[in-house]
Short mmCIF file of C-alpha atoms and ligand atoms in Angstrom, two decimals:
data_model
loop_
_atom_site.label_atom_id
_atom_site.label_comp_id
_atom_site.label_asym_id
_atom_site.label_seq_id
_atom_site.Cartn_x
_atom_site.Cartn_y
_atom_site.Cartn_z
CA MET B 1 0.02 -0.16 -0.13
CA ARG B 2 1.34 3.59 -0.78
CA ASP B 3 0.83 6.58 1.41
CA VAL B 4 -1.94 8.92 -0.09
CA ALA B 5 -1.75 12.92 0.29
CA ILE B 6 -4.95 15.36 -0.63
CA ILE B 7 -3.23 17.64 -2.87
CA GLY B 8 -6.54 19.98 -3.75
CA VAL B 9 -9.92 20.67 -2.39
CA GLY B 10 -12.85 22.38 -3.42
CA CYS B 11 -16.08 23.53 -1.87
CA THR B 12 -19.28 25.35 -3.28
CA GLU B 13 -21.17 27.56 -1.18
CA PHE B 14 -23.79 25.28 1.23
CA GLY B 15 -27.49 26.70 1.13
CA GLU B 16 -30.72 26.80 -0.45
CA LEU B 17 -29.31 27.12 -4.05
CA TRP B 18 -32.64 26.80 -5.73
CA ASP B 19 -30.68 28.15 -9.06
CA LYS B 20 -27.83 25.69 -9.07
CA SER B 21 -28.49 22.18 -10.41
CA PHE B 22 -27.19 19.20 -8.97
CA ARG B 23 -24.45 18.82 -11.92
CA GLU B 24 -23.88 22.12 -11.95
CA LEU B 25 -22.79 21.83 -8.16
CA PHE B 26 -20.63 18.70 -8.65
CA VAL B 27 -18.86 20.56 -11.41
CA GLU B 28 -18.32 23.52 -9.47
CA ALA B 29 -16.73 21.99 -6.96
CA GLY B 30 -14.58 19.55 -8.76
CA VAL B 31 -13.44 22.41 -10.70
CA SER B 32 -11.77 24.51 -8.04
CA ALA B 33 -10.32 21.16 -6.34
CA ILE B 34 -8.44 20.46 -9.51
CA GLU B 35 -7.76 23.99 -9.73
CA ASP B 36 -6.30 23.92 -6.52
CA ALA B 37 -4.34 21.16 -6.98
CA ASN B 38 -2.94 22.74 -10.34
CA VAL B 39 -4.07 19.12 -12.11
CA GLN B 40 -5.09 18.86 -15.62
CA GLY B 41 -8.44 17.23 -16.67
CA GLY B 42 -6.59 14.44 -18.65
CA LYS B 43 -4.47 13.54 -15.50
CA ILE B 44 -7.60 12.23 -13.85
CA ASP B 45 -7.61 8.66 -13.96
CA ALA B 46 -11.06 8.17 -11.86
CA LEU B 47 -13.90 10.05 -10.22
CA TYR B 48 -15.89 8.55 -6.98
CA VAL B 49 -19.41 10.53 -6.21
CA GLY B 50 -20.94 10.51 -3.24
CA ASN B 51 -24.62 10.76 -3.11
CA MET B 52 -27.42 9.53 -0.76
CA SER B 53 -30.84 9.96 -2.73
CA GLY B 54 -30.31 11.26 -6.24
CA GLY B 55 -33.49 9.25 -7.05
CA ARG B 56 -35.59 10.72 -4.65
CA PHE B 57 -34.54 14.02 -4.68
CA ILE B 58 -34.05 14.75 -8.34
CA GLU B 59 -35.34 11.62 -9.57
CA GLN B 60 -32.01 10.87 -11.56
CA GLU B 61 -29.99 7.83 -11.13
CA HIS B 62 -26.55 6.54 -12.94
CA LEU B 63 -25.03 9.54 -11.26
CA GLY B 64 -21.16 8.61 -11.79
CA ALA B 65 -21.95 8.62 -15.29
CA LEU B 66 -23.88 11.73 -15.43
CA ILE B 67 -20.93 13.57 -13.30
CA ALA B 68 -18.00 11.95 -15.77
CA ASP B 69 -20.08 13.06 -18.38
CA TYR B 70 -20.95 17.16 -17.50
CA SER B 71 -17.13 17.56 -16.03
CA GLY B 72 -15.78 16.56 -19.58
CA LEU B 73 -14.15 13.65 -18.49
CA ALA B 74 -16.49 11.18 -20.61
CA SER B 75 -14.73 11.87 -23.68
CA LEU B 76 -11.44 10.39 -21.76
CA ASN B 77 -13.59 7.80 -20.61
CA VAL B 78 -12.76 8.48 -17.03
CA PRO B 79 -13.90 5.32 -14.76
CA SER B 80 -16.99 7.00 -12.34
CA THR B 81 -18.72 5.38 -9.54
CA ARG B 82 -21.21 6.39 -7.79
CA VAL B 83 -21.05 5.54 -3.57
CA GLU B 84 -23.59 5.34 -1.23
CA ALA B 85 -24.29 5.03 2.29
CA ALA B 86 -26.82 7.26 3.45
CA CYS B 87 -25.34 10.56 5.10
CA ALA B 88 -21.92 8.64 5.06
CA SER B 89 -21.89 8.73 1.38
CA GLY B 90 -19.16 11.49 0.83
CA GLY B 91 -16.66 9.88 3.87
CA LEU B 92 -17.30 6.67 1.75
CA ALA B 93 -16.14 8.25 -1.82
CA LEU B 94 -13.35 9.92 -0.33
CA ARG B 95 -12.46 6.36 0.99
CA GLN B 96 -12.79 4.47 -2.05
CA GLY B 97 -10.64 6.98 -3.71
CA ILE B 98 -7.97 6.89 -1.07
CA LEU B 99 -8.01 3.23 -1.28
CA ALA B 100 -7.80 3.34 -5.18
CA VAL B 101 -4.59 5.37 -4.81
CA ALA B 102 -2.95 3.02 -2.15
CA SER B 103 -3.65 0.29 -3.93
CA GLY B 104 -1.60 1.71 -6.62
CA TYR B 105 -4.64 1.26 -8.93
CA HIS B 106 -4.97 4.82 -9.66
CA ASP B 107 -2.39 7.60 -9.44
CA ILE B 108 -4.83 11.07 -9.44
CA VAL B 109 -8.67 10.46 -8.51
CA VAL B 110 -10.96 13.17 -7.82
CA ALA B 111 -13.68 12.37 -4.31
CA GLY B 112 -16.67 14.50 -3.94
CA GLY B 113 -19.85 14.28 -2.74
CA ALA B 114 -22.92 16.34 -4.07
CA GLU B 115 -26.70 16.52 -2.96
CA LYS B 116 -29.64 18.62 -4.12
CA MET B 117 -32.74 18.50 -1.47
CA THR B 118 -34.43 21.46 -2.05
CA ASP B 119 -35.73 20.40 -5.31
CA VAL B 120 -38.34 18.24 -3.84
CA GLY B 121 -41.13 19.64 -1.17
CA VAL B 122 -39.97 18.77 2.84
CA GLU B 123 -42.27 15.79 3.49
CA THR B 124 -40.79 14.00 0.42
CA THR B 125 -37.22 14.73 1.92
CA THR B 126 -38.39 13.75 5.37
CA ASP B 127 -39.45 10.43 3.58
CA ALA B 128 -36.40 10.05 1.67
CA LEU B 129 -34.17 10.32 4.78
CA ALA B 130 -36.18 8.51 6.94
CA ALA B 131 -34.76 5.65 4.26
CA ALA B 132 -31.68 5.77 5.99
CA ALA B 133 -33.35 3.86 8.91
CA ASP B 134 -34.60 0.50 8.56
CA ARG B 135 -37.81 1.13 6.23
CA GLU B 136 -40.11 -1.83 7.30
CA TRP B 137 -39.31 -2.13 10.80
CA GLU B 138 -38.57 1.66 12.16
CA GLY B 139 -40.23 3.76 9.34
CA ILE B 140 -43.66 1.80 9.20
CA MET B 141 -43.87 2.68 12.73
CA GLY B 142 -43.71 6.31 12.13
CA ALA B 143 -39.80 6.71 13.26
CA THR B 144 -38.35 9.80 11.56
CA PHE B 145 -35.00 10.24 11.51
CA PRO B 146 -34.89 13.38 14.21
CA GLY B 147 -37.55 10.84 16.01
CA LEU B 148 -34.50 8.08 16.38
CA TYR B 149 -31.95 10.68 17.46
CA ALA B 150 -34.33 12.26 19.90
CA MET B 151 -34.76 8.41 21.30
CA ILE B 152 -30.82 9.07 21.96
CA ALA B 153 -31.10 11.96 23.59
CA ARG B 154 -33.76 10.42 25.84
CA LEU B 155 -31.64 8.27 27.07
CA HIS B 156 -28.34 9.90 27.39
CA MET B 157 -30.32 12.71 29.76
CA HIS B 158 -31.78 9.56 31.62
CA LYS B 159 -28.34 7.95 32.14
CA TYR B 160 -25.68 10.66 32.46
CA GLY B 161 -28.11 13.74 33.37
CA THR B 162 -27.58 15.44 30.27
CA THR B 163 -29.34 18.51 29.79
CA GLN B 164 -31.58 20.51 27.36
CA GLU B 165 -28.86 23.43 27.93
CA GLN B 166 -26.08 20.94 27.10
CA LEU B 167 -27.49 20.04 24.01
CA ALA B 168 -28.05 23.38 23.12
CA ALA B 169 -24.26 24.44 23.57
CA VAL B 170 -23.23 22.29 20.24
CA ALA B 171 -25.83 24.37 18.71
CA VAL B 172 -24.58 27.94 19.78
CA LYS B 173 -20.94 26.75 19.70
CA ASN B 174 -21.17 25.71 16.17
CA HIS B 175 -23.25 28.81 14.79
CA HIS B 176 -20.53 30.74 16.16
CA ASN B 177 -17.77 29.22 14.38
CA GLY B 178 -20.47 29.33 11.24
CA THR B 179 -20.07 32.96 11.41
CA MET B 180 -16.41 32.81 10.15
CA ASN B 181 -16.93 30.30 7.34
CA PRO B 182 -18.19 32.60 3.88
CA LYS B 183 -19.63 28.90 2.78
CA ALA B 184 -21.74 28.31 5.72
CA GLN B 185 -25.79 28.26 5.47
CA PHE B 186 -26.07 30.17 8.58
CA GLN B 187 -23.47 32.79 9.65
CA ASN B 188 -25.35 34.23 12.50
CA GLU B 189 -24.88 33.66 16.15
CA ILE B 190 -27.74 31.82 18.63
CA SER B 191 -28.09 31.93 21.90
CA ILE B 192 -29.04 28.78 24.43
CA GLU B 193 -32.63 30.42 24.36
CA THR B 194 -32.73 30.41 20.14
CA VAL B 195 -32.33 26.80 20.78
CA THR B 196 -34.44 25.87 23.79
CA ASN B 197 -37.55 28.14 22.69
CA SER B 198 -37.21 26.68 19.00
CA LEU B 199 -40.73 24.64 17.71
CA MET B 200 -40.28 20.82 18.95
CA VAL B 201 -39.37 18.43 16.38
CA ALA B 202 -39.17 15.10 18.25
CA ASP B 203 -39.12 15.26 22.41
CA PRO B 204 -36.57 16.75 23.39
CA LEU B 205 -35.03 17.67 20.19
CA ARG B 206 -36.04 21.23 18.24
CA VAL B 207 -35.44 22.96 15.48
CA PHE B 208 -32.28 23.98 16.20
CA ASP B 209 -30.97 20.87 17.88
CA CYS B 210 -31.39 19.57 13.71
CA SER B 211 -28.95 20.43 11.30
CA PRO B 212 -30.97 21.87 7.94
CA ILE B 213 -31.95 20.76 4.46
CA THR B 214 -29.06 22.04 2.01
CA ASP B 215 -27.98 21.87 -1.24
CA GLY B 216 -24.35 21.62 -1.93
CA ALA B 217 -20.98 19.85 -2.97
CA SER B 218 -17.40 19.17 -1.95
CA ALA B 219 -14.57 17.58 -3.80
CA VAL B 220 -10.69 16.40 -3.17
CA VAL B 221 -7.92 15.66 -5.06
CA ILE B 222 -6.30 12.21 -4.47
CA ALA B 223 -2.38 11.73 -5.30
CA PRO B 224 0.00 9.19 -4.00
CA ALA B 225 2.30 11.33 -1.23
CA GLU B 226 5.51 10.47 -3.01
CA ILE B 227 4.32 12.77 -5.92
CA ALA B 228 2.23 15.07 -4.06
CA LYS B 229 4.74 18.10 -3.67
CA LYS B 230 5.35 18.22 -7.38
CA TYR B 231 1.50 19.24 -7.22
CA CYS B 232 0.97 21.25 -4.39
CA ASP B 233 3.53 22.77 -1.59
CA THR B 234 1.54 22.04 1.51
CA PRO B 235 0.16 18.78 0.63
CA VAL B 236 -2.50 16.67 3.46
CA TYR B 237 -1.44 13.24 4.53
CA VAL B 238 -3.93 10.66 5.09
CA LYS B 239 -2.63 9.11 8.17
CA ALA B 240 -5.79 6.50 8.57
CA SER B 241 -8.86 5.76 6.54
CA ALA B 242 -11.64 3.46 8.34
CA GLN B 243 -14.83 2.80 8.15
CA ALA B 244 -17.51 0.21 10.43
CA SER B 245 -20.73 -1.16 9.98
CA GLY B 246 -23.53 -1.31 12.81
CA THR B 247 -27.16 -2.43 13.45
CA ILE B 248 -29.32 -0.72 10.67
CA SER B 249 -32.12 -0.13 13.36
CA LEU B 250 -31.36 1.80 16.45
CA HIS B 251 -33.44 -1.08 18.68
CA ASP B 252 -31.07 -3.39 17.78
CA ARG B 253 -27.85 -1.31 18.96
CA PRO B 254 -26.67 -3.05 22.62
CA ASP B 255 -26.35 0.30 24.13
CA ILE B 256 -28.40 3.28 22.12
CA THR B 257 -26.35 6.00 23.33
CA THR B 258 -23.19 4.31 21.68
CA LEU B 259 -22.80 4.08 18.08
CA ASP B 260 -20.58 0.94 17.84
CA ALA B 261 -19.98 1.45 14.38
CA THR B 262 -18.01 5.10 15.48
CA VAL B 263 -15.83 3.38 18.38
CA ALA B 264 -14.97 0.54 15.91
CA ALA B 265 -13.93 2.93 13.06
CA ALA B 266 -12.29 5.34 15.63
CA ASN B 267 -10.08 2.43 17.35
CA TRP B 268 -9.42 1.14 13.47
CA ALA B 269 -8.08 4.32 12.23
CA TYR B 270 -6.07 5.16 15.73
CA LYS B 271 -4.34 1.96 15.50
CA MET B 272 -3.43 2.78 11.94
CA ALA B 273 -2.15 5.97 12.44
CA LYS B 274 -0.32 4.92 15.53
CA LEU B 275 -2.03 7.66 17.53
CA LYS B 276 -3.98 8.62 20.36
CA PRO B 277 -7.12 10.31 21.16
CA LYS B 278 -5.45 12.76 23.10
CA ASP B 279 -2.82 13.42 20.11
CA ILE B 280 -6.06 14.88 17.79
CA SER B 281 -5.61 18.65 17.27
CA PHE B 282 -9.51 19.16 15.84
CA ALA B 283 -12.18 17.37 14.51
CA GLU B 284 -15.19 17.57 11.88
CA VAL B 285 -17.84 15.39 13.48
CA HIS B 286 -21.29 14.22 12.60
CA ASP B 287 -23.31 16.34 14.04
CA CYS B 288 -26.53 16.01 12.23
CA PHE B 289 -28.46 16.72 15.51
CA THR B 290 -27.08 18.12 18.73
CA ILE B 291 -26.94 14.96 20.52
CA ALA B 292 -25.10 13.37 17.50
CA GLU B 293 -22.15 15.30 18.53
CA ILE B 294 -21.87 14.67 22.48
CA CYS B 295 -22.26 11.14 21.44
CA ALA B 296 -19.40 11.08 18.66
CA ILE B 297 -16.94 13.25 21.16
CA GLU B 298 -17.61 10.49 23.66
CA ASP B 299 -17.26 7.32 21.12
CA LEU B 300 -14.17 8.95 19.50
CA GLY B 301 -12.44 9.04 22.94
CA PHE B 302 -12.13 12.85 23.46
CA VAL B 303 -14.04 12.70 26.62
CA LYS B 304 -15.53 9.60 29.06
CA LYS B 305 -18.90 7.83 28.01
CA GLY B 306 -21.18 10.59 29.57
CA GLU B 307 -18.97 13.52 29.71
CA GLY B 308 -19.83 14.78 26.39
CA GLY B 309 -22.42 17.28 27.56
CA PRO B 310 -20.50 18.77 30.43
CA ALA B 311 -17.53 19.12 28.59
CA THR B 312 -19.43 21.22 25.79
CA GLU B 313 -20.90 23.54 28.29
CA SER B 314 -17.17 24.05 29.23
CA GLY B 315 -16.25 24.97 26.23
CA MET B 316 -13.56 22.18 25.58
CA THR B 317 -14.50 21.81 22.17
CA ALA B 318 -14.73 25.64 21.32
CA LEU B 319 -12.52 27.47 18.98
CA GLY B 320 -9.39 27.83 21.64
CA GLY B 321 -10.53 24.96 23.53
CA LYS B 322 -8.90 21.66 24.13
CA VAL B 323 -10.08 19.84 21.19
CA PRO B 324 -12.14 22.32 18.83
CA ILE B 325 -14.94 20.60 17.23
CA ASN B 326 -16.58 21.48 14.15
CA PRO B 327 -14.67 24.60 13.34
CA SER B 328 -16.01 24.91 10.03
CA GLY B 329 -19.74 25.35 11.66
CA GLY B 330 -20.48 21.16 11.37
CA LEU B 331 -23.60 19.95 9.57
CA LYS B 332 -25.82 22.36 12.14
CA ALA B 333 -24.50 25.99 10.85
CA CYS B 334 -22.72 24.70 7.27
CA GLY B 335 -25.77 22.60 6.70
CA HIS B 336 -25.91 18.75 5.44
CA PRO B 337 -26.35 18.21 2.05
CA VAL B 338 -26.24 14.32 2.72
CA GLY B 339 -24.04 13.04 0.00
CA ALA B 340 -21.57 15.97 0.54
CA THR B 341 -20.79 16.34 4.15
CA GLY B 342 -18.24 13.83 4.42
CA VAL B 343 -16.18 15.28 1.80
CA LYS B 344 -16.52 18.56 3.30
CA GLN B 345 -15.43 17.71 6.41
CA ALA B 346 -11.90 16.43 4.71
CA VAL B 347 -12.03 20.10 2.99
CA GLU B 348 -12.02 21.96 6.79
CA ILE B 349 -9.80 19.90 7.83
CA THR B 350 -7.47 20.36 4.67
CA LEU B 351 -7.66 24.05 4.89
CA GLN B 352 -6.81 24.48 8.47
CA LEU B 353 -3.96 22.02 8.22
CA ARG B 354 -2.71 24.46 5.51
CA GLY B 355 -3.05 27.48 7.52
CA GLU B 356 -5.79 28.53 5.07
CA ALA B 357 -9.48 28.69 7.09
CA GLY B 358 -9.18 32.29 7.77
CA LYS B 359 -10.92 33.64 11.00
CA ARG B 360 -11.57 30.33 12.36
CA GLN B 361 -8.19 29.04 12.04
CA ILE B 362 -6.69 26.90 15.11
CA ASN B 363 -3.28 27.91 15.27
CA GLY B 364 -0.77 25.14 15.34
CA ALA B 365 -3.15 22.52 14.01
CA LYS B 366 -1.25 19.35 13.31
CA ILE B 367 -3.80 16.45 13.42
CA GLY B 368 -7.39 16.51 11.94
CA LEU B 369 -9.79 13.81 12.30
CA THR B 370 -13.21 13.52 10.22
CA HIS B 371 -15.97 11.77 11.42
CA ASN B 372 -19.36 10.81 8.95
CA VAL B 373 -22.20 8.45 10.16
CA GLY B 374 -24.70 6.85 7.90
CA GLY B 375 -28.03 6.65 9.43
CA SER B 376 -28.51 6.05 12.98
CA GLY B 377 -24.92 4.47 13.49
CA GLY B 378 -25.46 1.67 10.17
CA THR B 379 -22.15 2.84 8.92
CA ALA B 380 -19.63 5.25 10.14
CA VAL B 381 -16.41 6.82 8.35
CA VAL B 382 -13.03 8.04 11.08
CA HIS B 383 -10.27 9.68 8.78
CA ILE B 384 -7.45 11.01 10.30
CA PHE B 385 -4.95 13.77 8.51
CA GLY B 386 -1.64 15.24 9.14
CA ARG B 387 0.66 17.84 7.78
CA GLU B 388 3.45 15.53 7.93
CA LYS B 389 3.65 11.92 6.72
CA MET M 1 -45.00 1.27 1.15
CA SER M 2 -46.42 -0.96 -1.93
CA VAL M 3 -49.10 -3.25 -0.77
CA PRO M 4 -46.75 -6.65 -1.42
CA ARG M 5 -43.91 -5.27 0.99
CA PHE M 6 -46.67 -4.60 3.43
CA TRP M 7 -48.65 -7.89 2.86
CA ARG M 8 -45.58 -9.66 3.25
CA ARG M 9 -45.17 -8.88 6.91
CA LEU M 10 -49.08 -8.95 7.78
CA LYS M 11 -48.41 -12.05 10.13
CA ASN M 12 -45.22 -10.82 12.10
CA LEU M 13 -47.07 -7.17 12.34
CA TYR M 14 -50.33 -8.25 13.39
CA ASN M 15 -49.67 -10.95 15.69
CA LEU M 16 -45.99 -10.13 16.94
CA ILE M 17 -44.27 -13.25 15.73
CA GLY M 18 -40.72 -12.82 15.42
CA THR M 19 -38.35 -16.04 15.25
CA HIS M 20 -36.08 -17.99 17.45
CA CYS M 21 -32.77 -19.74 17.01
CA GLU M 22 -33.02 -23.45 18.40
CA LYS M 23 -29.32 -23.44 18.48
CA CYS M 24 -28.03 -20.56 21.19
CA GLY M 25 -31.43 -19.59 21.93
CA ARG M 26 -31.70 -16.29 20.73
CA PHE M 27 -35.28 -14.52 20.05
CA PHE M 28 -35.39 -12.11 16.90
CA TYR M 29 -38.50 -9.31 16.35
CA PRO M 30 -37.99 -8.04 13.66
CA PRO M 31 -38.15 -11.47 12.31
CA ARG M 32 -34.79 -12.75 10.83
CA ASN M 33 -34.10 -15.86 8.86
CA MET M 34 -30.70 -15.87 9.44
CA CYS M 35 -29.29 -16.04 13.40
CA PRO M 36 -26.76 -13.28 13.48
CA LYS M 37 -24.79 -14.85 16.31
CA CYS M 38 -24.71 -18.73 14.94
CA ARG M 39 -25.32 -17.58 11.17
CA ARG M 40 -25.69 -20.46 9.05
CA ASN M 41 -25.12 -23.25 11.80
CA GLY M 42 -28.29 -21.45 13.04
CA ILE M 43 -32.08 -23.31 13.25
CA VAL M 44 -34.31 -20.56 12.83
CA SER M 45 -37.75 -21.03 13.67
CA PRO M 46 -40.93 -18.61 13.94
CA PHE M 47 -41.95 -17.83 17.56
CA LYS M 48 -45.09 -15.80 18.99
CA PHE M 49 -43.97 -12.95 21.60
CA LYS M 50 -46.26 -12.33 24.60
CA GLY M 51 -46.01 -9.05 24.17
CA SER M 52 -45.18 -7.60 27.05
CA GLY M 53 -42.33 -5.51 27.67
CA VAL M 54 -40.67 -2.14 29.29
CA VAL M 55 -39.96 1.42 27.13
CA VAL M 56 -36.14 1.41 26.83
CA THR M 57 -36.56 5.02 25.26
CA TYR M 58 -39.16 7.28 23.93
CA THR M 59 -39.99 10.62 22.03
CA ILE M 60 -42.45 12.58 21.11
CA VAL M 61 -42.76 12.83 17.44
CA HIS M 62 -44.17 16.44 16.36
CA THR M 63 -43.08 16.38 12.79
CA SER M 64 -43.79 13.68 10.78
CA ALA M 65 -43.72 12.15 7.02
CA LYS M 66 -47.03 12.52 5.49
CA ASP M 67 -48.31 9.36 5.99
CA TYR M 68 -48.27 9.78 9.81
CA SER M 69 -48.84 13.63 9.89
CA LYS M 70 -52.74 12.90 11.16
CA LEU M 71 -51.50 10.80 13.58
CA THR M 72 -48.92 13.92 15.46
CA PRO M 73 -48.01 14.36 18.14
CA TYR M 74 -47.35 10.52 19.27
CA ILE M 75 -45.23 8.75 21.11
CA LEU M 76 -42.27 6.37 19.49
CA ALA M 77 -40.71 4.38 21.93
CA ILE M 78 -38.38 1.68 21.60
CA ILE M 79 -39.58 -1.41 23.82
CA LYS M 80 -37.45 -4.24 24.98
CA LEU M 81 -39.88 -7.22 25.03
CA ASP M 82 -39.44 -9.55 28.08
CA GLU M 83 -38.00 -12.43 25.77
CA GLY M 84 -34.78 -9.80 24.75
CA PRO M 85 -35.31 -8.45 21.82
CA SER M 86 -35.91 -4.73 21.04
CA LEU M 87 -38.22 -2.86 18.27
CA THR M 88 -39.45 -0.03 17.73
CA SER M 89 -43.25 0.99 17.76
CA GLN M 90 -45.85 3.59 19.49
CA VAL M 91 -47.33 4.16 22.83
CA ILE M 92 -50.67 4.59 22.86
CA CYS M 93 -51.09 6.85 26.46
CA ASP M 94 -51.54 10.21 27.91
CA HIS M 95 -47.88 12.24 26.83
CA SER M 96 -47.52 13.21 30.74
CA GLN M 97 -47.54 9.61 31.82
CA ILE M 98 -44.98 8.00 29.55
CA CYS M 99 -41.52 7.27 30.92
CA ILE M 100 -38.48 5.17 30.79
CA GLY M 101 -38.78 1.66 32.42
CA MET M 102 -42.80 1.71 31.78
CA ARG M 103 -44.34 -1.78 31.17
CA VAL M 104 -46.29 -1.64 28.60
CA ARG M 105 -48.40 -4.71 26.57
CA SER M 106 -48.91 -5.12 22.78
CA ALA M 107 -52.52 -3.96 21.13
CA PHE M 108 -53.85 -3.97 17.56
CA ARG M 109 -53.66 -0.54 16.17
CA LYS M 110 -53.94 1.44 13.01
CA LEU M 111 -50.44 2.60 12.55
CA GLY M 112 -51.19 5.20 9.87
CA GLU M 113 -52.59 5.72 5.99
CA GLU M 114 -51.43 6.55 2.70
CA SER M 115 -53.67 9.11 1.83
CA ASP M 116 -57.60 9.37 2.14
CA LYS M 117 -57.74 6.70 -0.61
CA GLY M 118 -54.96 5.01 -0.08
CA MET M 119 -53.84 2.20 1.88
CA ILE M 120 -54.81 1.91 5.72
CA TYR M 121 -51.81 0.21 7.83
CA TYR M 122 -52.82 -1.74 10.79
CA GLY M 123 -49.91 -3.38 13.15
CA THR M 124 -48.71 -3.76 16.84
CA LYS M 125 -48.82 -0.79 18.87
CA PHE M 126 -48.15 -0.75 23.09
CA VAL M 127 -50.37 0.50 25.79
CA PRO M 128 -49.39 0.67 29.34
CA MET M 129 -49.73 -2.89 31.21
CA GLU M 130 -52.45 -1.55 33.48
CA GLU M 131 -54.77 -0.61 31.29
CA LYS M 132 -57.29 -2.65 28.47
CA ALA M 133 -56.25 -2.73 25.13
ZN1 LIG N 1 -28.22 -18.47 17.38
#
């Protein structure tokens, strides 16, 4: 296996982009990534496209070919593959790209993700997202995606004394970080009261505990580490890429407040990178709901199980804290175009490690981690990146 | 959900019939045709659950998909059956009454409907143990 580096990144703005189509979004992100890497189109050996639900959101399948075509790469017959793992589709597309380069099968690969969620009404979106859970045994009983995470939150509060205010603190922090990210869907500050007074979606989760419905795309260019410096002065090295599965139904999980897939993927990633949780400078984690970030920092080993709420409240995960979590604003403030999110996390890590993150820059950041989850934990993808090999 | 897809599971949904692995003794609801522990060595056969259990966790859903919008707000819960497995269902009771650890038992109820003229789904929901179904 070869060492692998990210040599270019690109991202569209995230938001309700009614005047842009799926293909336009992907091409915009892809082009800015290859311009950033200073790579010519003819050099690209393969494309990986992360997407959750094109069939429902834009009634279009065969997205690999669509993207190859509209990127001008079909005339060169560049192989293009769509990758799906619900909200972890992007992280998985990134991983497929990394595996392809590491194996020696391909040299220059573009891995991206995109989702166009606002072309359909909110009820269709809710139903499409519910497909990330078990349709026949959760969906039919009236389980919604917020409903499943609400049941995680309820039990976390019961077992560990986690409070509404601690959940809200996640949203307040991520909105604050989002004010410094020009690509974020929400760039406004909110208060604890904004969250705790907002409309109830699934008790105890309110609207401001949930990530929004978003359009957006992101892409990275991956190359073998030994040639990375030919393209880029500051390549970001992939120190670990890990993926794990967990039960698709929440009710089958041994501990409903622990995402086993996250724990397994994180353990493998730490082992691969020869690192421990304390070595991680900062992380982009999957905060599709406020409770999800609290579970993530516990399952990734940054705090002990049950201590995610108090840790967030204390500022440990804020910019300038011991382990800044979601400096980009996370899914909560940036928005969550489901197929794009996992790649966008890697874009943020790359910008931070290169020192190009602007006002939200973390000083001296050396090691960054991404954590992308599909469904209520059926899939988890963890990557670790570093400034040095 | 399509009619055949729903119809296929009627016997399980209506009567709380899951499966049991005779090799390792584990019970499954929803039913599995392969034991995840014994895999191909397992001996899996149908099993009718008593229908009593305990609430592991719950939420009150205020915003739902269209098929369930007439029922909102409703209590969605994970229930651990006394025989071992856990399932997702709704609990019918006063919203101030629901709590973690509450004893419940199964009851045959309407689950939802596709539209005014569409299919109506029936299946198992849960009610507090003391009450009559
Ligand atoms: Zn067995």
